Every structure is written in structure tokens, then in C-alpha cells.
Amino acid sequence: MLTPRQGILEILPYVPGKSSIEGKLESTKLSANESALGPSLKALLAFREAGNCLHLYPDGTSIELRQALGLANGLNPDRIVCGAGSDELLYNLARGYAGPGDEILFGEHGFNVYPIVAHCVGAKPVKVPEKNLTFDVDATLSRVNNKTRIVFIANPNNPTGSYIPTVELKRLRAGLRDDILLVIDCAYAEFVTSPDYNIGFDLVDGAENTVVTRTFSKIYALASLRIGWAYCPPSITDVLNRLRAPFNLSTASQLAGKAAVEDVGHVAAARDHNTVWLPWLSDRLTECGLTVYPSAANFLLVRFPDDSAHNSQAAMAFFSSKGLILRETSIYGLPECLRVTIGLEEAMKALEFSAKEFMAK
Ligand SMILES: Cc1ncc(COP(=O)(O)O)c(C=O)c1O
């Protein structure tokens, strides 16, 4: 009988946030952490330009996009690998560095792609307990054994919004054996304003065992184009370039991505919008009697009461009836919570109004 490889049937396929409400033509999607302001106009124009060369294969090396990223971030473009979303890079890092019998560690409420990529390569996904919904360095280091191959950390993490400061990140790397790959997934880095936060590029420069991954799906609002990138030491760059598909980024993605990186004003506006509305929404929901966890990203994790009239399922249904789509977080071991993305002012005020009505029921 034909059977798939070890681990494949253990994969619980990724369930994305809902994007529409049955029976409603109009709704506001606050379920996938896409930037409230949408993409840069310059990126949209560049995307249209790609229509002129649909018959040609894209540049397989994404050189112009890598050069733009290198310039914007002060990095060597030769050590940047682009991926079809950062998801592709996470999959390929697992394919490159783990296999059957190995263990891949991540926080218990860590991004849900990590267990999927572990199963994909036949490795064992290991959830490490967190402290206050935050990645716990000590718990992770004490869970390492001779089978550990990769540690994934989303910093800040989705769906909790929590992050660990630079000193903790350094302590994590220093405490891991040299032959363990540390993947620092910085999908939300552009939104972080805390002075004790650092992406971790210096850790990548310091040895041959740390990678930082980034995405264009969040602050750049180009999720549909599937663009991610990784900053790597030379040996990992080589591995990722061997593993990726030859033409993994379309010309449209490369052109729009480059224009988006260069439009620094638009990125700043998206960050500023978040800096205003993240605390605003957090305060309003707290005033309604909800528990809102601190977030460094462009979303909030909200805990609902336990009674059946006000629990997270009732809230999800209530917000849906008002045309507001939030994200369920049961898959993350947080069934009592919902996650909400920071949207435009109108959506934030509609959410505040609905939350008040819901809690007063
Ligand atoms: C923490 C984290 N990492 C990676 C990703 C994947 O992003 P991409 O769209 O680049 O594949 C997401 C998307 O939700 C995320 O939240």
C-alpha cells in the first residue's frame, strides 16, 4: 500500500483566520494581521508593471529585491535568501537541518507553522511551557537534549504579541549548543517600538547557526504576493539556495517587494498608525472588562470571560453578526481568547462599540 513518509499524516493542516462571514456581503477582516493601511502605492504600480513580462521566467536569484533589502537594512545581499513567504523559508530550514528522530523546539503558544514543518520532515515537534504567555529561555534550555536540532522563536510571537528582549535572546543563543539552529522569526519586527528589542542580525553575524526570517505579509501589506526573506550565515544561505525552487518568487513579487522596501514613508506611516491604535484598542477593551495581553505587534490577544454568554465562542459569533472577523486561537491552546488585528480607525471604533454591547449583555 502506498503510504506517505513518517510524520506527514500527523500534520494538522494550517487553518488560516476567516476572511468572510456567511450570509454577509460586507465585513471587516481583523483576523490575519495584515497592515491596516494596505500596500504602498509605489508597490502597486510596480506590481502592474510586472504585467508586461508575464511570458518570461522571473530572476531566480531575486537579486534586485535582495539588494534593496541589503541597502535598507545595512546587510550583505549575498547573505539574504528570498522565499515564497517566510513560510517557505521556515519549511526549508526544517528540511535542511532536521529529520526523523530529531526534535524541534518552540514555545507552547508559538506560531502554528512550527509543528507543521517539524512533522513535514519527520521530526518531533516539542512545545516548551511559556511564562506569562511569553517564550521562556530557561524552560527551553532545560528541554534541550541530544536530539534537539532547531529552536524556533517568533519575536514578537503570534498570537500572543509577547516578545523577549535582546538580553534574553542572546542568553538563549549562548545557552544552545553550536550545532542547534536558532530561527528568529521576526514577522512583526517593524511594529516593535520597545528600546530593549533587537531583531538579532548580530547573532546571525556571530556564528554559523542562527537565522532571522522576515516577511512582506504584515507591515508591507503584500501577503497575497508571498514574499519573505532570511538573513543567514554563508553556510545556511548555501543550504537554502539549494533547497528552494529555482524560480520561487514571481517577477510581480520581486518588483512590488523592492518598491515597498524603498517606500520608507509608507512603512513609517503603518508603524505610526499601529503605535496610536494598538494602545487605544487595548485600553478600550480593558475598560469593557476584558483582559488584554501586552502586545508588541499589530494585533492584540484578548481573553474573554468563562460564562457561556460572554466566552470567546459567544464573542466570535457576536462580532461576526456585526461584520467583524476576529481570529480564533483554540489551535494555539488559547480557547478562551480571540486575536484581533489593528485595523483602520473606523474598524477600531466599530469593535469598541460592539465589545461594549457584548459585555453589557
Ligand atoms: C510569526 C509568523 N511567522 C511567519 C508568518 C508567515 O508569514 P508569510 O506570509 O511570510 O509566510 C506569520 C504569518 O502569520 C507569522 O505570524
mmCIF file of C-alpha atoms and ligand atoms in Angstrom:
data_model
loop_
_atom_site.group_PDB
_atom_site.id
_atom_site.type_symbol
_atom_site.label_atom_id
_atom_site.label_comp_id
_atom_site.label_asym_id
_atom_site.label_seq_id
_atom_site.Cartn_x
_atom_site.Cartn_y
_atom_site.Cartn_z
ATOM 1 C CA MET A 1 0.000 0.000 0.000
ATOM 2 C CA LEU A 2 1.256 3.461 -0.845
ATOM 3 C CA THR A 3 1.973 5.371 2.354
ATOM 4 C CA PRO A 4 3.313 8.871 2.940
ATOM 5 C CA ARG A 5 6.532 9.426 4.858
ATOM 6 C CA GLN A 6 6.706 9.366 8.646
ATOM 7 C CA GLY A 7 5.012 12.354 10.255
ATOM 8 C CA ILE A 8 3.012 13.523 7.243
ATOM 9 C CA LEU A 9 -0.329 12.177 8.481
ATOM 10 C CA GLU A 10 0.306 13.765 11.876
ATOM 11 C CA ILE A 11 0.173 17.223 10.317
ATOM 12 C CA LEU A 12 -2.879 19.197 11.356
ATOM 13 C CA PRO A 13 -3.225 21.392 8.262
ATOM 14 C CA TYR A 14 -2.817 25.115 8.963
ATOM 15 C CA VAL A 15 -6.174 26.817 9.481
ATOM 16 C CA PRO A 16 -5.994 30.460 8.429
ATOM 17 C CA GLY A 17 -8.113 33.194 10.004
ATOM 18 C CA LYS A 18 -11.578 33.522 8.449
ATOM 19 C CA SER A 19 -11.836 36.056 5.627
ATOM 20 C CA SER A 20 -15.620 36.295 5.166
ATOM 21 C CA ILE A 21 -18.836 35.826 7.114
ATOM 22 C CA GLU A 22 -21.527 33.530 5.759
ATOM 23 C CA GLY A 23 -24.570 35.491 4.696
ATOM 24 C CA LYS A 24 -22.795 38.868 4.889
ATOM 25 C CA LEU A 25 -21.582 40.652 1.782
ATOM 26 C CA GLU A 26 -19.603 43.266 3.692
ATOM 27 C CA SER A 27 -17.266 42.512 6.561
ATOM 28 C CA THR A 28 -14.060 43.795 8.107
ATOM 29 C CA LYS A 29 -11.237 41.315 8.311
ATOM 30 C CA LEU A 30 -9.261 41.636 11.542
ATOM 31 C CA SER A 31 -8.065 38.039 11.530
ATOM 32 C CA ALA A 32 -4.755 37.823 9.659
ATOM 33 C CA ASN A 33 -2.568 40.694 10.895
ATOM 34 C CA GLU A 34 -2.359 42.381 7.509
ATOM 35 C CA SER A 35 -1.342 46.048 7.847
ATOM 36 C CA ALA A 36 -4.300 48.410 8.300
ATOM 37 C CA LEU A 37 -3.050 50.893 5.692
ATOM 38 C CA GLY A 38 -2.703 48.400 2.837
ATOM 39 C CA PRO A 39 0.273 48.337 0.469
ATOM 40 C CA SER A 40 2.384 51.234 -0.749
ATOM 41 C CA LEU A 41 1.071 52.852 -3.948
ATOM 42 C CA LYS A 42 4.587 52.520 -5.345
ATOM 43 C CA ALA A 43 4.379 48.754 -4.757
ATOM 44 C CA LEU A 44 1.015 48.618 -6.535
ATOM 45 C CA LEU A 45 2.435 50.455 -9.554
ATOM 46 C CA ALA A 46 5.442 48.129 -9.659
ATOM 47 C CA PHE A 47 3.099 45.147 -9.466
ATOM 48 C CA ARG A 48 1.201 46.432 -12.520
ATOM 49 C CA GLU A 49 4.464 46.865 -14.404
ATOM 50 C CA ALA A 50 5.081 43.137 -13.992
ATOM 51 C CA GLY A 51 2.117 42.579 -16.318
ATOM 52 C CA ASN A 52 4.433 43.443 -19.234
ATOM 53 C CA CYS A 53 6.655 40.427 -18.733
ATOM 54 C CA LEU A 54 4.341 37.575 -17.755
ATOM 55 C CA HIS A 55 5.800 35.398 -20.518
ATOM 56 C CA LEU A 56 9.311 35.497 -19.022
ATOM 57 C CA TYR A 57 10.626 33.497 -16.095
ATOM 58 C CA PRO A 58 11.445 35.669 -13.095
ATOM 59 C CA ASP A 59 15.005 36.294 -11.934
ATOM 60 C CA GLY A 60 15.672 33.120 -9.965
ATOM 61 C CA THR A 61 18.013 34.912 -7.590
ATOM 62 C CA SER A 62 15.708 37.875 -6.715
ATOM 63 C CA ILE A 63 18.856 39.985 -6.924
ATOM 64 C CA GLU A 64 17.271 43.444 -7.109
ATOM 65 C CA LEU A 65 14.980 42.720 -4.183
ATOM 66 C CA ARG A 66 17.900 41.355 -2.149
ATOM 67 C CA GLN A 67 19.974 44.429 -2.975
ATOM 68 C CA ALA A 68 17.143 46.707 -1.858
ATOM 69 C CA LEU A 69 16.779 44.738 1.370
ATOM 70 C CA GLY A 70 20.530 44.823 1.929
ATOM 71 C CA LEU A 71 20.640 48.587 1.449
ATOM 72 C CA ALA A 72 17.635 49.252 3.671
ATOM 73 C CA ASN A 73 18.907 47.051 6.493
ATOM 74 C CA GLY A 74 22.680 47.500 6.212
ATOM 75 C CA LEU A 75 23.150 43.821 5.293
ATOM 76 C CA ASN A 76 25.153 41.919 2.707
ATOM 77 C CA PRO A 77 22.658 40.882 -0.039
ATOM 78 C CA ASP A 78 24.700 37.697 -0.644
ATOM 79 C CA ARG A 79 23.513 36.506 2.751
ATOM 80 C CA ILE A 80 19.842 37.144 2.059
ATOM 81 C CA VAL A 81 17.616 34.409 0.640
ATOM 82 C CA CYS A 82 14.120 35.272 -0.542
ATOM 83 C CA GLY A 83 11.233 32.864 -0.106
ATOM 84 C CA ALA A 84 7.653 32.498 -1.255
ATOM 85 C CA GLY A 85 6.508 33.933 2.049
ATOM 86 C CA SER A 86 8.602 33.393 5.142
ATOM 87 C CA ASP A 87 6.684 30.126 5.447
ATOM 88 C CA GLU A 88 8.741 28.690 2.577
ATOM 89 C CA LEU A 89 11.929 29.600 4.424
ATOM 90 C CA LEU A 90 10.681 28.006 7.675
ATOM 91 C CA TYR A 91 9.876 24.783 5.775
ATOM 92 C CA ASN A 92 13.262 24.760 4.052
ATOM 93 C CA LEU A 93 15.185 25.425 7.258
ATOM 94 C CA ALA A 94 13.490 22.369 8.763
ATOM 95 C CA ARG A 95 14.205 20.323 5.611
ATOM 96 C CA GLY A 96 17.812 21.409 5.697
ATOM 97 C CA TYR A 97 18.566 20.821 9.349
ATOM 98 C CA ALA A 98 16.179 18.256 10.861
ATOM 99 C CA GLY A 99 14.787 14.841 10.045
ATOM 100 C CA PRO A 100 13.351 11.656 11.541
ATOM 101 C CA GLY A 101 14.409 11.151 15.162
ATOM 102 C CA ASP A 102 15.236 14.826 15.668
ATOM 103 C CA GLU A 103 13.390 17.320 17.846
ATOM 104 C CA ILE A 104 12.290 20.849 17.008
ATOM 105 C CA LEU A 105 11.529 23.148 19.945
ATOM 106 C CA PHE A 106 9.240 26.174 20.170
ATOM 107 C CA GLY A 107 7.095 27.939 22.781
ATOM 108 C CA GLU A 108 3.784 26.330 23.743
ATOM 109 C CA HIS A 109 1.801 29.183 22.144
ATOM 110 C CA GLY A 110 4.277 29.598 19.280
ATOM 111 C CA PHE A 111 3.323 30.174 15.642
ATOM 112 C CA ASN A 112 1.405 27.185 14.323
ATOM 113 C CA VAL A 113 3.606 26.600 11.271
ATOM 114 C CA TYR A 114 6.446 25.298 13.519
ATOM 115 C CA PRO A 115 4.755 21.969 14.440
ATOM 116 C CA ILE A 116 3.696 21.570 10.812
ATOM 117 C CA VAL A 117 7.238 21.921 9.454
ATOM 118 C CA ALA A 118 8.517 19.546 12.139
ATOM 119 C CA HIS A 119 6.062 16.824 11.095
ATOM 120 C CA CYS A 120 6.841 17.538 7.428
ATOM 121 C CA VAL A 121 10.430 16.423 7.900
ATOM 122 C CA GLY A 122 9.557 13.548 10.263
ATOM 123 C CA ALA A 123 10.946 15.342 13.322
ATOM 124 C CA LYS A 124 9.187 15.594 16.669
ATOM 125 C CA PRO A 125 7.645 18.990 17.478
ATOM 126 C CA VAL A 126 8.225 19.859 21.146
ATOM 127 C CA LYS A 127 6.153 22.574 22.816
ATOM 128 C CA VAL A 128 8.043 24.206 25.670
ATOM 129 C CA PRO A 129 5.986 25.758 28.504
ATOM 130 C CA GLU A 130 5.876 29.558 28.495
ATOM 131 C CA LYS A 131 5.783 32.045 31.352
ATOM 132 C CA ASN A 132 3.049 34.702 31.235
ATOM 133 C CA LEU A 133 2.345 33.785 27.603
ATOM 134 C CA THR A 134 5.977 34.594 26.774
ATOM 135 C CA PHE A 135 8.791 32.408 25.408
ATOM 136 C CA ASP A 136 10.755 31.052 28.375
ATOM 137 C CA VAL A 137 14.508 30.861 27.748
ATOM 138 C CA ASP A 138 15.275 28.753 30.827
ATOM 139 C CA ALA A 139 12.483 26.259 30.144
ATOM 140 C CA THR A 140 13.710 25.941 26.548
ATOM 141 C CA LEU A 141 17.347 25.417 27.510
ATOM 142 C CA SER A 142 16.361 22.792 30.065
ATOM 143 C CA ARG A 143 14.283 20.934 27.436
ATOM 144 C CA VAL A 144 17.224 20.660 25.002
ATOM 145 C CA ASN A 145 18.621 17.146 24.611
ATOM 146 C CA ASN A 146 20.894 15.377 22.170
ATOM 147 C CA LYS A 147 18.033 15.077 19.649
ATOM 148 C CA THR A 148 17.389 18.838 19.522
ATOM 149 C CA ARG A 149 18.211 20.276 16.097
ATOM 150 C CA ILE A 150 16.218 23.520 15.775
ATOM 151 C CA VAL A 151 14.680 26.097 18.117
ATOM 152 C CA PHE A 152 12.054 28.387 16.575
ATOM 153 C CA ILE A 153 11.141 31.639 18.264
ATOM 154 C CA ALA A 154 8.714 34.198 16.848
ATOM 155 C CA ASN A 155 9.804 37.525 18.294
ATOM 156 C CA PRO A 156 7.240 39.033 18.733
ATOM 157 C CA ASN A 157 5.117 35.927 18.816
ATOM 158 C CA ASN A 158 1.850 35.277 17.040
ATOM 159 C CA PRO A 159 -0.803 35.010 18.555
ATOM 160 C CA THR A 160 0.336 36.264 21.986
ATOM 161 C CA GLY A 161 2.047 39.503 20.862
ATOM 162 C CA SER A 162 4.750 38.965 23.504
ATOM 163 C CA TYR A 163 8.481 39.301 22.825
ATOM 164 C CA ILE A 164 11.729 38.630 24.598
ATOM 165 C CA PRO A 165 14.276 41.466 24.908
ATOM 166 C CA THR A 166 17.743 41.418 23.357
ATOM 167 C CA VAL A 167 19.482 40.208 26.509
ATOM 168 C CA GLU A 168 17.188 37.194 26.699
ATOM 169 C CA LEU A 169 17.611 36.414 23.008
ATOM 170 C CA LYS A 170 21.388 36.499 23.458
ATOM 171 C CA ARG A 171 21.120 34.307 26.538
ATOM 172 C CA LEU A 172 19.085 31.814 24.515
ATOM 173 C CA ARG A 173 21.680 31.621 21.737
ATOM 174 C CA ALA A 174 24.562 31.412 24.198
ATOM 175 C CA GLY A 175 22.862 28.563 26.053
ATOM 176 C CA LEU A 176 22.227 26.445 22.968
ATOM 177 C CA ARG A 177 24.824 24.038 21.616
ATOM 178 C CA ASP A 178 26.623 25.249 18.490
ATOM 179 C CA ASP A 179 25.021 22.501 16.386
ATOM 180 C CA ILE A 180 21.474 23.683 17.149
ATOM 181 C CA LEU A 181 19.923 26.068 14.638
ATOM 182 C CA LEU A 182 18.150 29.068 16.177
ATOM 183 C CA VAL A 183 15.488 30.544 13.893
ATOM 184 C CA ILE A 184 14.384 34.034 14.951
ATOM 185 C CA ASP A 185 11.110 34.669 13.144
ATOM 186 C CA CYS A 186 10.655 38.441 13.012
ATOM 187 C CA ALA A 187 7.426 38.655 11.018
ATOM 188 C CA TYR A 188 6.254 41.593 13.166
ATOM 189 C CA ALA A 189 9.602 43.287 13.888
ATOM 190 C CA GLU A 190 8.733 46.515 12.055
ATOM 191 C CA PHE A 191 5.918 47.226 14.504
ATOM 192 C CA VAL A 192 8.039 46.947 17.642
ATOM 193 C CA THR A 193 8.903 50.215 19.358
ATOM 194 C CA SER A 194 10.382 48.948 22.667
ATOM 195 C CA PRO A 195 14.022 50.075 23.143
ATOM 196 C CA ASP A 196 15.064 46.712 24.625
ATOM 197 C CA TYR A 197 14.104 44.880 21.422
ATOM 198 C CA ASN A 198 16.584 43.866 18.736
ATOM 199 C CA ILE A 199 15.967 41.760 15.646
ATOM 200 C CA GLY A 200 19.107 39.683 16.148
ATOM 201 C CA PHE A 201 21.118 40.309 12.952
ATOM 202 C CA ASP A 202 24.259 40.453 15.117
ATOM 203 C CA LEU A 203 23.583 36.908 16.311
ATOM 204 C CA VAL A 204 23.487 35.803 12.668
ATOM 205 C CA ASP A 205 26.840 37.504 12.100
ATOM 206 C CA GLY A 206 28.322 35.915 15.201
ATOM 207 C CA ALA A 207 28.224 32.240 14.179
ATOM 208 C CA GLU A 208 27.039 29.726 11.588
ATOM 209 C CA ASN A 209 23.910 28.640 13.446
ATOM 210 C CA THR A 210 21.371 31.478 13.614
ATOM 211 C CA VAL A 211 18.894 32.771 11.033
ATOM 212 C CA VAL A 212 16.474 35.699 11.061
ATOM 213 C CA THR A 213 13.328 35.455 8.913
ATOM 214 C CA ARG A 214 11.197 38.411 7.817
ATOM 215 C CA THR A 215 8.030 38.873 5.792
ATOM 216 C CA PHE A 216 6.290 41.286 3.435
ATOM 217 C CA SER A 217 2.888 39.970 4.542
ATOM 218 C CA LYS A 218 2.464 42.187 7.602
ATOM 219 C CA ILE A 219 3.672 45.809 7.672
ATOM 220 C CA TYR A 220 4.193 45.872 3.877
ATOM 221 C CA ALA A 221 0.657 44.506 3.318
ATOM 222 C CA LEU A 222 1.705 42.289 0.410
ATOM 223 C CA ALA A 223 0.517 38.963 1.842
ATOM 224 C CA SER A 224 -1.031 37.769 -1.413
ATOM 225 C CA LEU A 225 2.307 38.098 -3.240
ATOM 226 C CA ARG A 226 4.007 35.666 -0.836
ATOM 227 C CA ILE A 227 7.350 37.349 -0.148
ATOM 228 C CA GLY A 228 9.648 36.517 2.744
ATOM 229 C CA TRP A 229 13.387 36.720 3.301
ATOM 230 C CA ALA A 230 16.006 35.278 5.568
ATOM 231 C CA TYR A 231 19.299 36.773 6.719
ATOM 232 C CA CYS A 232 21.729 33.896 7.150
ATOM 233 C CA PRO A 233 25.356 32.943 7.714
ATOM 234 C CA PRO A 234 27.060 31.830 4.445
ATOM 235 C CA SER A 235 26.617 28.081 5.092
ATOM 236 C CA ILE A 236 22.871 28.438 5.689
ATOM 237 C CA THR A 237 22.480 30.736 2.669
ATOM 238 C CA ASP A 238 24.017 27.929 0.624
ATOM 239 C CA VAL A 239 21.649 25.316 2.063
ATOM 240 C CA LEU A 240 18.537 27.461 1.487
ATOM 241 C CA ASN A 241 19.599 28.242 -2.081
ATOM 242 C CA ARG A 242 19.991 24.527 -2.797
ATOM 243 C CA LEU A 243 16.584 23.698 -1.307
ATOM 244 C CA ARG A 244 14.378 26.444 -2.709
ATOM 245 C CA ALA A 245 12.526 26.107 -6.000
ATOM 246 C CA PRO A 246 14.520 27.674 -8.875
ATOM 247 C CA PHE A 247 12.000 30.480 -9.509
ATOM 248 C CA ASN A 248 10.367 30.758 -6.104
ATOM 249 C CA LEU A 249 9.386 34.438 -6.336
ATOM 250 C CA SER A 250 7.353 35.784 -9.249
ATOM 251 C CA THR A 251 8.504 38.916 -11.074
ATOM 252 C CA ALA A 252 5.463 40.723 -9.644
ATOM 253 C CA SER A 253 6.567 39.812 -6.112
ATOM 254 C CA GLN A 254 10.130 40.924 -6.707
ATOM 255 C CA LEU A 255 9.172 44.269 -8.272
ATOM 256 C CA ALA A 256 6.460 45.089 -5.740
ATOM 257 C CA GLY A 257 8.654 43.967 -2.845
ATOM 258 C CA LYS A 258 11.527 46.202 -3.956
ATOM 259 C CA ALA A 259 9.227 49.223 -4.349
ATOM 260 C CA ALA A 260 7.710 48.519 -0.919
ATOM 261 C CA VAL A 261 11.114 48.407 0.790
ATOM 262 C CA GLU A 262 12.094 51.673 -0.849
ATOM 263 C CA ASP A 263 8.875 53.423 0.218
ATOM 264 C CA VAL A 264 10.121 54.095 3.747
ATOM 265 C CA GLY A 265 7.480 56.792 4.289
ATOM 266 C CA HIS A 266 4.688 54.263 3.862
ATOM 267 C CA VAL A 267 6.279 51.818 6.287
ATOM 268 C CA ALA A 268 6.671 54.631 8.847
ATOM 269 C CA ALA A 269 3.004 55.594 8.407
ATOM 270 C CA ALA A 270 1.921 51.991 9.006
ATOM 271 C CA ARG A 271 4.065 51.802 12.141
ATOM 272 C CA ASP A 272 2.748 55.162 13.399
ATOM 273 C CA HIS A 273 -0.837 54.045 12.821
ATOM 274 C CA ASN A 274 -0.176 50.972 14.917
ATOM 275 C CA THR A 275 1.559 52.959 17.641
ATOM 276 C CA VAL A 276 -1.620 55.004 18.069
ATOM 277 C CA TRP A 277 -4.323 52.363 17.677
ATOM 278 C CA LEU A 278 -2.730 49.383 19.454
ATOM 279 C CA PRO A 279 -2.792 51.063 22.906
ATOM 280 C CA TRP A 280 -6.088 52.775 22.090
ATOM 281 C CA LEU A 281 -7.840 49.475 21.386
ATOM 282 C CA SER A 282 -6.155 47.769 24.306
ATOM 283 C CA ASP A 283 -7.421 50.483 26.691
ATOM 284 C CA ARG A 284 -10.966 50.466 25.279
ATOM 285 C CA LEU A 285 -11.292 46.667 25.501
ATOM 286 C CA THR A 286 -9.854 46.710 29.024
ATOM 287 C CA GLU A 287 -12.449 49.326 30.001
ATOM 288 C CA CYS A 288 -15.121 46.901 28.755
ATOM 289 C CA GLY A 289 -13.922 44.392 31.372
ATOM 290 C CA LEU A 290 -11.861 42.208 29.054
ATOM 291 C CA THR A 291 -8.331 41.017 29.726
ATOM 292 C CA VAL A 292 -5.974 42.273 27.027
ATOM 293 C CA TYR A 293 -2.409 40.976 26.969
ATOM 294 C CA PRO A 294 0.521 43.326 26.224
ATOM 295 C CA SER A 295 1.481 43.219 22.542
ATOM 296 C CA ALA A 296 4.495 44.499 20.632
ATOM 297 C CA ALA A 297 2.956 43.653 17.252
ATOM 298 C CA ASN A 298 -0.080 44.788 15.200
ATOM 299 C CA PHE A 299 -2.634 42.643 16.994
ATOM 300 C CA LEU A 300 -3.990 42.002 20.456
ATOM 301 C CA LEU A 301 -4.778 38.767 22.240
ATOM 302 C CA VAL A 302 -7.971 39.203 24.238
ATOM 303 C CA ARG A 303 -9.234 36.872 26.956
ATOM 304 C CA PHE A 304 -12.992 36.538 27.334
ATOM 305 C CA PRO A 305 -14.911 35.558 30.491
ATOM 306 C CA ASP A 306 -15.814 31.910 31.080
ATOM 307 C CA ASP A 307 -19.617 32.190 31.228
ATOM 308 C CA SER A 308 -21.418 30.945 28.146
ATOM 309 C CA ALA A 309 -22.933 34.346 27.358
ATOM 310 C CA HIS A 310 -19.540 36.054 27.235
ATOM 311 C CA ASN A 311 -16.990 33.409 26.336
ATOM 312 C CA SER A 312 -14.820 33.521 23.205
ATOM 313 C CA GLN A 313 -17.254 31.473 21.100
ATOM 314 C CA ALA A 314 -20.124 33.783 22.007
ATOM 315 C CA ALA A 315 -17.871 36.774 21.275
ATOM 316 C CA MET A 316 -16.796 35.387 17.900
ATOM 317 C CA ALA A 317 -20.457 34.885 16.926
ATOM 318 C CA PHE A 318 -21.438 38.327 18.228
ATOM 319 C CA PHE A 319 -18.649 40.175 16.416
ATOM 320 C CA SER A 320 -19.419 38.205 13.250
ATOM 321 C CA SER A 321 -23.052 39.338 13.436
ATOM 322 C CA LYS A 322 -21.676 42.901 13.391
ATOM 323 C CA GLY A 323 -19.470 42.170 10.365
ATOM 324 C CA LEU A 324 -16.215 41.990 12.332
ATOM 325 C CA ILE A 325 -13.987 38.953 11.762
ATOM 326 C CA LEU A 326 -11.600 38.071 14.586
ATOM 327 C CA ARG A 327 -9.242 35.089 14.870
ATOM 328 C CA GLU A 328 -9.997 32.039 16.982
ATOM 329 C CA THR A 329 -6.957 30.850 18.952
ATOM 330 C CA SER A 330 -8.002 27.371 20.188
ATOM 331 C CA ILE A 331 -5.399 25.793 17.912
ATOM 332 C CA TYR A 332 -2.802 27.744 19.919
ATOM 333 C CA GLY A 333 -4.024 26.280 23.211
ATOM 334 C CA LEU A 334 -5.865 29.515 23.992
ATOM 335 C CA PRO A 335 -9.563 28.597 23.569
ATOM 336 C CA GLU A 336 -10.666 31.340 25.966
ATOM 337 C CA CYS A 337 -9.120 34.061 23.754
ATOM 338 C CA LEU A 338 -9.552 35.743 20.386
ATOM 339 C CA ARG A 339 -6.910 37.645 18.446
ATOM 340 C CA VAL A 340 -7.720 40.946 16.774
ATOM 341 C CA THR A 341 -5.636 42.806 14.188
ATOM 342 C CA ILE A 342 -5.233 46.579 14.420
ATOM 343 C CA GLY A 343 -7.303 47.992 11.556
ATOM 344 C CA LEU A 344 -8.386 51.407 10.378
ATOM 345 C CA GLU A 345 -9.970 53.913 12.793
ATOM 346 C CA GLU A 346 -13.492 53.089 11.666
ATOM 347 C CA ALA A 347 -12.977 49.366 12.312
ATOM 348 C CA MET A 348 -11.394 50.015 15.720
ATOM 349 C CA LYS A 349 -14.335 52.191 16.786
ATOM 350 C CA ALA A 350 -16.826 49.629 15.484
ATOM 351 C CA LEU A 351 -15.023 46.968 17.503
ATOM 352 C CA GLU A 352 -15.086 49.109 20.652
ATOM 353 C CA PHE A 353 -18.811 49.750 20.204
ATOM 354 C CA SER A 354 -19.559 46.037 19.665
ATOM 355 C CA ALA A 355 -17.374 44.954 22.595
ATOM 356 C CA LYS A 356 -19.260 47.315 24.928
ATOM 357 C CA GLU A 357 -22.583 45.966 23.700
ATOM 358 C CA PHE A 358 -21.387 42.367 24.041
ATOM 359 C CA MET A 359 -20.081 42.773 27.587
ATOM 360 C CA ALA A 360 -23.227 44.628 28.723
ATOM 361 C CA LYS A 361 -25.479 41.750 27.566
HETATM 362 C C1 LIG B 1 5.073 34.648 13.426
HETATM 363 C C2 LIG B 1 4.813 34.450 11.974
HETATM 364 N N1 LIG B 1 5.794 33.956 11.211
HETATM 365 C C3 LIG B 1 5.616 33.743 9.897
HETATM 366 C C4 LIG B 1 4.409 34.025 9.291
HETATM 367 C C5 LIG B 1 4.264 33.681 7.845
HETATM 368 O O1 LIG B 1 4.314 34.780 7.037
HETATM 369 P P1 LIG B 1 4.395 34.668 5.458
HETATM 370 O O2 LIG B 1 3.135 35.257 4.951
HETATM 371 O O3 LIG B 1 5.603 35.470 5.090
HETATM 372 O O4 LIG B 1 4.554 33.228 5.066
HETATM 373 C C6 LIG B 1 3.353 34.543 10.036
HETATM 374 C C7 LIG B 1 2.061 34.799 9.424
HETATM 375 O O5 LIG B 1 1.036 34.906 10.048
HETATM 376 C C8 LIG B 1 3.567 34.755 11.428
HETATM 377 O O6 LIG B 1 2.591 35.228 12.203
#
